């Protein structure tokens, strides 16, 4: 994961350096993406061994595909977005990425693409929901789909949401089986939306 995150980080840095008169929201979004991938690298370098790792081939495949499928969305563009659609897209990207950065920072050494059990994360947004990183990624990828403005992009976003839900379900099965405190944590927090789901 570290080499892939380093490549995306490099591309984001190049995009940031090459930005001329981009909007402040787009600048902020790129800076947040740089922070996100820097944190991914930092968390992976600092994490310890897992107590358990999923053995499910489908869970592993869903995790890998869900990690990379949002990068497909911009390639499925339709008509260029107008100012209003681009503004909505930028706000969704900014909000989702900011939430994901906070979630990633709170998750810390527990980070993994494939479901692994280390410790129960209960800091930051994990106080309210069990999968805030996935929630942030869903919101930011919705921003990509809004900007793309095509049925293909919307279909990929819906598939991404389904993959994230499946991923969360399989991850929770592992955490419930391995971490004694996870059941109580699960009982008092929502999965993705407090008070709703």
PDB file of C-alpha atoms in Angstrom, residues 24-182:
ATOM      1  CA  UNK A  24      -9.726  28.042  -3.310  1.00  0.00           C
ATOM      2  CA  UNK A  25     -11.974  24.990  -2.783  1.00  0.00           C
ATOM      3  CA  UNK A  26     -10.002  22.979  -5.328  1.00  0.00           C
ATOM      4  CA  UNK A  27      -6.717  24.076  -3.758  1.00  0.00           C
ATOM      5  CA  UNK A  28      -7.984  23.055  -0.337  1.00  0.00           C
ATOM      6  CA  UNK A  29      -9.208  19.730  -1.722  1.00  0.00           C
ATOM      7  CA  UNK A  30      -5.810  18.955  -3.219  1.00  0.00           C
ATOM      8  CA  UNK A  31      -4.061  19.927   0.030  1.00  0.00           C
ATOM      9  CA  UNK A  32      -6.404  17.593   1.924  1.00  0.00           C
ATOM     10  CA  UNK A  33      -5.655  14.790  -0.559  1.00  0.00           C
ATOM     11  CA  UNK A  34      -1.938  15.352   0.065  1.00  0.00           C
ATOM     12  CA  UNK A  35      -2.591  15.175   3.823  1.00  0.00           C
ATOM     13  CA  UNK A  36      -4.679  12.015   3.377  1.00  0.00           C
ATOM     14  CA  UNK A  37      -2.058  10.058   1.440  1.00  0.00           C
ATOM     15  CA  UNK A  38       0.735  11.326   3.686  1.00  0.00           C
ATOM     16  CA  UNK A  39      -1.239   9.988   6.662  1.00  0.00           C
ATOM     17  CA  UNK A  40      -1.824   6.651   4.909  1.00  0.00           C
ATOM     18  CA  UNK A  41       1.923   6.241   4.503  1.00  0.00           C
ATOM     19  CA  UNK A  42       2.609   7.358   8.092  1.00  0.00           C
ATOM     20  CA  UNK A  43      -0.026   5.019   9.552  1.00  0.00           C
ATOM     21  CA  UNK A  44       1.215   2.040   7.550  1.00  0.00           C
ATOM     22  CA  UNK A  45       4.797   2.672   8.632  1.00  0.00           C
ATOM     23  CA  UNK A  46       3.807   2.834  12.316  1.00  0.00           C
ATOM     24  CA  UNK A  47       1.268   0.043  12.604  1.00  0.00           C
ATOM     25  CA  UNK A  48       1.967  -3.128  14.521  1.00  0.00           C
ATOM     26  CA  UNK A  49       1.039  -6.717  13.804  1.00  0.00           C
ATOM     27  CA  UNK A  50      -2.638  -7.625  13.527  1.00  0.00           C
ATOM     28  CA  UNK A  51      -4.344 -10.037  15.928  1.00  0.00           C
ATOM     29  CA  UNK A  52      -6.202 -11.483  12.922  1.00  0.00           C
ATOM     30  CA  UNK A  53      -6.698 -10.895   9.197  1.00  0.00           C
ATOM     31  CA  UNK A  54      -9.733 -11.854   7.160  1.00  0.00           C
ATOM     32  CA  UNK A  55      -9.356 -15.056   5.196  1.00  0.00           C
ATOM     33  CA  UNK A  56     -12.298 -14.280   2.940  1.00  0.00           C
ATOM     34  CA  UNK A  57     -11.304 -13.908  -0.710  1.00  0.00           C
ATOM     35  CA  UNK A  58     -14.438 -11.838  -1.436  1.00  0.00           C
ATOM     36  CA  UNK A  59     -13.751  -9.518   1.516  1.00  0.00           C
ATOM     37  CA  UNK A  60     -10.180  -9.023   0.332  1.00  0.00           C
ATOM     38  CA  UNK A  61     -11.270  -8.390  -3.256  1.00  0.00           C
ATOM     39  CA  UNK A  62     -14.002  -5.948  -2.163  1.00  0.00           C
ATOM     40  CA  UNK A  63     -11.497  -4.023  -0.026  1.00  0.00           C
ATOM     41  CA  UNK A  64      -8.957  -3.684  -2.836  1.00  0.00           C
ATOM     42  CA  UNK A  65     -11.553  -2.741  -5.460  1.00  0.00           C
ATOM     43  CA  UNK A  66     -13.244  -0.255  -3.075  1.00  0.00           C
ATOM     44  CA  UNK A  67      -9.884   1.379  -2.393  1.00  0.00           C
ATOM     45  CA  UNK A  68      -9.176   2.095  -6.043  1.00  0.00           C
ATOM     46  CA  UNK A  69     -12.557   2.328  -7.824  1.00  0.00           C
ATOM     47  CA  UNK A  70     -13.114   6.044  -7.040  1.00  0.00           C
ATOM     48  CA  UNK A  71     -10.155   6.799  -9.338  1.00  0.00           C
ATOM     49  CA  UNK A  72     -12.276   5.514 -12.252  1.00  0.00           C
ATOM     50  CA  UNK A  73     -15.084   8.048 -11.735  1.00  0.00           C
ATOM     51  CA  UNK A  74     -13.375  11.116 -13.292  1.00  0.00           C
ATOM     52  CA  UNK A  75     -12.712   9.115 -16.461  1.00  0.00           C
ATOM     53  CA  UNK A  76     -16.461   8.545 -16.931  1.00  0.00           C
ATOM     54  CA  UNK A  77     -17.296  12.202 -17.497  1.00  0.00           C
ATOM     55  CA  UNK A  78     -20.250  13.490 -19.465  1.00  0.00           C
ATOM     56  CA  UNK A  79     -20.943  17.126 -20.173  1.00  0.00           C
ATOM     57  CA  UNK A  80     -18.601  19.585 -18.439  1.00  0.00           C
ATOM     58  CA  UNK A  81     -20.005  20.689 -15.093  1.00  0.00           C
ATOM     59  CA  UNK A  82     -21.370  24.197 -14.835  1.00  0.00           C
ATOM     60  CA  UNK A  83     -20.322  26.526 -12.057  1.00  0.00           C
ATOM     61  CA  UNK A  84     -23.082  25.327  -9.699  1.00  0.00           C
ATOM     62  CA  UNK A  85     -22.380  21.629 -10.247  1.00  0.00           C
ATOM     63  CA  UNK A  86     -18.638  22.207  -9.903  1.00  0.00           C
ATOM     64  CA  UNK A  87     -19.245  24.128  -6.675  1.00  0.00           C
ATOM     65  CA  UNK A  88     -21.349  21.286  -5.233  1.00  0.00           C
ATOM     66  CA  UNK A  89     -18.694  18.814  -6.343  1.00  0.00           C
ATOM     67  CA  UNK A  90     -15.901  20.831  -4.723  1.00  0.00           C
ATOM     68  CA  UNK A  91     -17.812  21.173  -1.437  1.00  0.00           C
ATOM     69  CA  UNK A  92     -18.547  17.412  -1.322  1.00  0.00           C
ATOM     70  CA  UNK A  93     -14.912  16.604  -2.108  1.00  0.00           C
ATOM     71  CA  UNK A  94     -13.670  19.034   0.518  1.00  0.00           C
ATOM     72  CA  UNK A  95     -16.076  17.882   3.235  1.00  0.00           C
ATOM     73  CA  UNK A  96     -15.590  14.181   2.517  1.00  0.00           C
ATOM     74  CA  UNK A  97     -11.813  14.408   2.322  1.00  0.00           C
ATOM     75  CA  UNK A  98     -11.572  16.545   5.483  1.00  0.00           C
ATOM     76  CA  UNK A  99     -13.722  13.996   7.337  1.00  0.00           C
ATOM     77  CA  UNK A 100     -11.602  11.144   5.923  1.00  0.00           C
ATOM     78  CA  UNK A 101      -8.358  12.856   7.018  1.00  0.00           C
ATOM     79  CA  UNK A 102      -9.717  13.296  10.552  1.00  0.00           C
ATOM     80  CA  UNK A 103     -10.909   9.675  10.560  1.00  0.00           C
ATOM     81  CA  UNK A 104      -7.579   8.405   9.306  1.00  0.00           C
ATOM     82  CA  UNK A 105      -5.711  10.430  11.923  1.00  0.00           C
ATOM     83  CA  UNK A 106      -7.992   8.985  14.615  1.00  0.00           C
ATOM     84  CA  UNK A 107      -7.652   5.438  13.267  1.00  0.00           C
ATOM     85  CA  UNK A 108      -3.868   5.684  13.370  1.00  0.00           C
ATOM     86  CA  UNK A 109      -2.075   2.372  13.697  1.00  0.00           C
ATOM     87  CA  UNK A 110      -5.281   0.402  13.113  1.00  0.00           C
ATOM     88  CA  UNK A 111      -5.308   1.279   9.405  1.00  0.00           C
ATOM     89  CA  UNK A 112      -5.459  -1.525   6.864  1.00  0.00           C
ATOM     90  CA  UNK A 113      -7.021  -1.943   3.455  1.00  0.00           C
ATOM     91  CA  UNK A 114      -7.882  -5.587   4.030  1.00  0.00           C
ATOM     92  CA  UNK A 115      -9.867  -6.268   7.221  1.00  0.00           C
ATOM     93  CA  UNK A 116      -7.534  -6.801  10.163  1.00  0.00           C
ATOM     94  CA  UNK A 117      -8.090  -6.681  13.901  1.00  0.00           C
ATOM     95  CA  UNK A 118      -5.708  -4.612  16.020  1.00  0.00           C
ATOM     96  CA  UNK A 119      -7.529  -2.437  18.568  1.00  0.00           C
ATOM     97  CA  UNK A 120     -10.932  -0.783  18.876  1.00  0.00           C
ATOM     98  CA  UNK A 121     -10.687   2.804  17.605  1.00  0.00           C
ATOM     99  CA  UNK A 122     -12.928   5.096  19.685  1.00  0.00           C
ATOM    100  CA  UNK A 123     -11.330   8.532  19.220  1.00  0.00           C
ATOM    101  CA  UNK A 124     -12.338  11.365  16.921  1.00  0.00           C
ATOM    102  CA  UNK A 125     -15.287  10.550  14.663  1.00  0.00           C
ATOM    103  CA  UNK A 126     -15.109   6.918  15.799  1.00  0.00           C
ATOM    104  CA  UNK A 127     -16.929   8.107  18.937  1.00  0.00           C
ATOM    105  CA  UNK A 128     -20.091   8.499  16.847  1.00  0.00           C
ATOM    106  CA  UNK A 129     -19.808   6.040  13.963  1.00  0.00           C
ATOM    107  CA  UNK A 130     -17.896   2.826  13.390  1.00  0.00           C
ATOM    108  CA  UNK A 131     -16.830   3.531   9.805  1.00  0.00           C
ATOM    109  CA  UNK A 132     -16.166   7.259   9.458  1.00  0.00           C
ATOM    110  CA  UNK A 133     -13.334   6.727   6.994  1.00  0.00           C
ATOM    111  CA  UNK A 134     -15.702   4.899   4.648  1.00  0.00           C
ATOM    112  CA  UNK A 135     -18.316   7.637   5.143  1.00  0.00           C
ATOM    113  CA  UNK A 136     -15.803  10.325   4.182  1.00  0.00           C
ATOM    114  CA  UNK A 137     -14.739   8.368   1.123  1.00  0.00           C
ATOM    115  CA  UNK A 138     -18.382   7.924   0.081  1.00  0.00           C
ATOM    116  CA  UNK A 139     -19.034  11.672   0.345  1.00  0.00           C
ATOM    117  CA  UNK A 140     -15.859  12.670  -1.494  1.00  0.00           C
ATOM    118  CA  UNK A 141     -16.464  10.140  -4.271  1.00  0.00           C
ATOM    119  CA  UNK A 142     -20.007  11.514  -4.606  1.00  0.00           C
ATOM    120  CA  UNK A 143     -18.305  14.835  -5.331  1.00  0.00           C
ATOM    121  CA  UNK A 144     -16.387  13.140  -8.131  1.00  0.00           C
ATOM    122  CA  UNK A 145     -19.605  11.648  -9.525  1.00  0.00           C
ATOM    123  CA  UNK A 146     -21.392  15.012  -9.400  1.00  0.00           C
ATOM    124  CA  UNK A 147     -18.564  16.627 -11.373  1.00  0.00           C
ATOM    125  CA  UNK A 148     -18.470  13.754 -13.883  1.00  0.00           C
ATOM    126  CA  UNK A 149     -22.202  14.115 -14.540  1.00  0.00           C
ATOM    127  CA  UNK A 150     -22.752  10.766 -16.262  1.00  0.00           C
ATOM    128  CA  UNK A 151     -24.759   7.613 -15.635  1.00  0.00           C
ATOM    129  CA  UNK A 152     -21.526   5.622 -15.737  1.00  0.00           C
ATOM    130  CA  UNK A 153     -20.027   7.710 -12.944  1.00  0.00           C
ATOM    131  CA  UNK A 154     -23.211   7.390 -10.897  1.00  0.00           C
ATOM    132  CA  UNK A 155     -23.233   3.605 -11.425  1.00  0.00           C
ATOM    133  CA  UNK A 156     -19.609   3.345 -10.275  1.00  0.00           C
ATOM    134  CA  UNK A 157     -20.418   5.470  -7.201  1.00  0.00           C
ATOM    135  CA  UNK A 158     -23.390   3.211  -6.322  1.00  0.00           C
ATOM    136  CA  UNK A 159     -21.160   0.139  -6.762  1.00  0.00           C
ATOM    137  CA  UNK A 160     -18.550   1.809  -4.551  1.00  0.00           C
ATOM    138  CA  UNK A 161     -21.167   2.392  -1.826  1.00  0.00           C
ATOM    139  CA  UNK A 162     -22.202  -1.276  -2.019  1.00  0.00           C
ATOM    140  CA  UNK A 163     -18.568  -2.382  -1.784  1.00  0.00           C
ATOM    141  CA  UNK A 164     -17.994  -0.149   1.237  1.00  0.00           C
ATOM    142  CA  UNK A 165     -21.099  -1.553   2.961  1.00  0.00           C
ATOM    143  CA  UNK A 166     -19.972  -5.129   2.272  1.00  0.00           C
ATOM    144  CA  UNK A 167     -16.466  -4.266   3.393  1.00  0.00           C
ATOM    145  CA  UNK A 168     -17.776  -2.790   6.667  1.00  0.00           C
ATOM    146  CA  UNK A 169     -19.952  -5.846   7.301  1.00  0.00           C
ATOM    147  CA  UNK A 170     -17.094  -8.298   6.787  1.00  0.00           C
ATOM    148  CA  UNK A 171     -14.727  -6.145   8.841  1.00  0.00           C
ATOM    149  CA  UNK A 172     -17.200  -6.085  11.726  1.00  0.00           C
ATOM    150  CA  UNK A 173     -17.518  -9.871  11.658  1.00  0.00           C
ATOM    151  CA  UNK A 174     -13.770 -10.150  12.141  1.00  0.00           C
ATOM    152  CA  UNK A 175     -13.620  -7.480  14.855  1.00  0.00           C
ATOM    153  CA  UNK A 176     -16.506  -9.053  16.791  1.00  0.00           C
ATOM    154  CA  UNK A 177     -14.800 -12.433  16.693  1.00  0.00           C
ATOM    155  CA  UNK A 178     -11.368 -11.190  17.791  1.00  0.00           C
ATOM    156  CA  UNK A 179     -11.664  -8.012  19.879  1.00  0.00           C
ATOM    157  CA  UNK A 180     -13.556  -8.429  23.175  1.00  0.00           C
ATOM    158  CA  UNK A 181     -14.538  -4.752  23.470  1.00  0.00           C
ATOM    159  CA  UNK A 182     -15.902  -4.426  19.952  1.00  0.00           C
TER     160      UNK A 182
END
